[in-house]
PDB file of C-alpha atoms in Angstrom:
ATOM      1  CA  MET A  11       0.000   0.000   0.000  1.00 50.00           C
ATOM      2  CA  THR A  12       2.524   2.597   1.115  1.00 60.00           C
ATOM      3  CA  ASP A  13       6.026   2.496  -0.229  1.00 63.00           C
ATOM      4  CA  PRO A  14       8.702   3.099   2.455  1.00 61.00           C
ATOM      5  CA  ASN A  15      10.848   4.774  -0.202  1.00 65.00           C
ATOM      6  CA  ASP A  16       8.050   7.289  -0.658  1.00 66.00           C
ATOM      7  CA  LYS A  17       8.265   8.316   3.012  1.00 67.00           C
ATOM      8  CA  ASN A  18      12.034   8.731   2.773  1.00 67.00           C
ATOM      9  CA  ALA A  19      11.660  10.860  -0.316  1.00 66.00           C
ATOM     10  CA  ARG A  20       9.157  13.082   1.477  1.00 70.00           C
ATOM     11  CA  GLN A  21      11.452  13.445   4.492  1.00 69.00           C
ATOM     12  CA  ASP A  22      14.376  14.329   2.225  1.00 72.00           C
ATOM     13  CA  SER A  23      12.130  16.859   0.532  1.00 78.00           C
ATOM     14  CA  LYS A  24      11.150  18.385   3.886  1.00 81.00           C
ATOM     15  CA  GLN A  25      14.779  18.560   4.979  1.00 83.00           C
ATOM     16  CA  GLY A  26      15.754  20.133   1.666  1.00 85.00           C
ATOM     17  CA  ARG A  27      12.951  22.655   1.986  1.00 89.00           C
ATOM     18  CA  ALA A  28      13.984  23.461   5.569  1.00 91.00           C
ATOM     19  CA  SER A  29      17.598  24.052   4.590  1.00 93.00           C
ATOM     20  CA  ARG A  30      16.448  26.196   1.657  1.00 94.00           C
ATOM     21  CA  ASP A  31      14.211  28.193   3.985  1.00 95.00           C
ATOM     22  CA  ASP A  32      17.144  28.670   6.370  1.00 96.00           C
ATOM     23  CA  ARG A  33      19.337  29.916   3.521  1.00 96.00           C
ATOM     24  CA  LEU A  34      16.628  32.302   2.373  1.00 97.00           C
ATOM     25  CA  LYS A  35      16.079  33.623   5.897  1.00 97.00           C
ATOM     26  CA  SER A  36      19.793  34.209   6.278  1.00 97.00           C
ATOM     27  CA  ALA A  37      20.046  35.946   2.901  1.00 97.00           C
ATOM     28  CA  LEU A  38      17.058  38.173   3.696  1.00 98.00           C
ATOM     29  CA  ARG A  39      18.523  39.066   7.087  1.00 98.00           C
ATOM     30  CA  GLU A  40      21.878  39.997   5.529  1.00 98.00           C
ATOM     31  CA  ASN A  41      20.132  42.032   2.823  1.00 98.00           C
ATOM     32  CA  LEU A  42      18.146  43.925   5.447  1.00 98.00           C
ATOM     33  CA  LYS A  43      21.319  44.680   7.426  1.00 98.00           C
ATOM     34  CA  ARG A  44      23.040  45.949   4.274  1.00 97.00           C
ATOM     35  CA  ARG A  45      20.079  48.151   3.325  1.00 97.00           C
ATOM     36  CA  LYS A  46      19.867  49.628   6.833  1.00 97.00           C
ATOM     37  CA  LEU A  47      23.584  50.418   6.763  1.00 96.00           C
ATOM     38  CA  GLN A  48      23.226  52.078   3.357  1.00 96.00           C
ATOM     39  CA  ALA A  49      20.284  54.153   4.617  1.00 95.00           C
ATOM     40  CA  ARG A  50      22.294  55.269   7.664  1.00 94.00           C
ATOM     41  CA  GLU A  51      25.228  56.238   5.458  1.00 94.00           C
ATOM     42  CA  ARG A  52      22.978  58.221   3.111  1.00 92.00           C
ATOM     43  CA  ALA A  53      21.368  60.005   6.061  1.00 91.00           C
ATOM     44  CA  ALA A  54      24.780  60.879   7.509  1.00 89.00           C
ATOM     45  CA  ILE A  55      25.930  62.305   4.186  1.00 87.00           C
ATOM     46  CA  SER A  56      22.809  64.407   3.635  1.00 81.00           C
ATOM     47  CA  GLU A  57      22.828  65.944   7.128  1.00 72.00           C
ATOM     48  CA  PRO A  58      24.665  69.251   7.389  1.00 65.00           C
ATOM     49  CA  SER A  59      27.796  68.953   9.461  1.00 61.00           C
ATOM     50  CA  GLN A  60      28.668  71.519  12.073  1.00 62.00           C
ATOM     51  CA  ASN A  61      31.954  73.396  12.036  1.00 63.00           C
ATOM     52  CA  ASP A  62      34.267  73.576  15.024  1.00 59.00           C
ATOM     53  CA  ASP A  63      32.644  76.765  16.247  1.00 63.00           C
ATOM     54  CA  GLY A  64      29.168  75.221  16.070  1.00 61.00           C
ATOM     55  CA  SER A  65      28.001  77.053  12.961  1.00 63.00           C
ATOM     56  CA  LEU A  66      26.347  75.212  10.103  1.00 61.00           C
ATOM     57  CA  ASN A  67      27.303  77.560   7.293  1.00 60.00           C
ATOM     58  CA  GLU A  68      30.847  77.027   6.028  1.00 55.00           C
ATOM     59  CA  GLU A  69      31.081  80.475   4.455  1.00 57.00           C
ATOM     60  CA  THR A  70      30.626  82.335   7.745  1.00 53.00           C
ATOM     61  CA  ALA A  71      32.565  79.946   9.980  1.00 50.00           C
ATOM     62  CA  GLY A  72      35.350  81.704  11.816  1.00 55.00           C
ATOM     63  CA  LYS A  73      34.498  85.144  10.409  1.00 57.00           C
ATOM     64  CA  SER A  74      33.388  87.986  12.613  1.00 57.00           C
ATOM     65  CA  GLY A  75      30.098  89.704  11.830  1.00 53.00           C
ATOM     66  CA  ASP A  76      30.240  92.993   9.869  1.00 50.00           C
TER      67      ASP A  76
END
């Protein structure tokens, strides 16, 4: 009625699917980490940096007001 080889094939299939799922989860996790890092880097680049004296405008940094 039931072939024992059939059960083994199904178990192998389940194990193969589980390992594939694990690989996909790992790849998705790494991709998410990479995308978050890229977003942080882009945000850091687009933010204006302050000069040593605390001013944001580079043209007026260190100059006295006229």
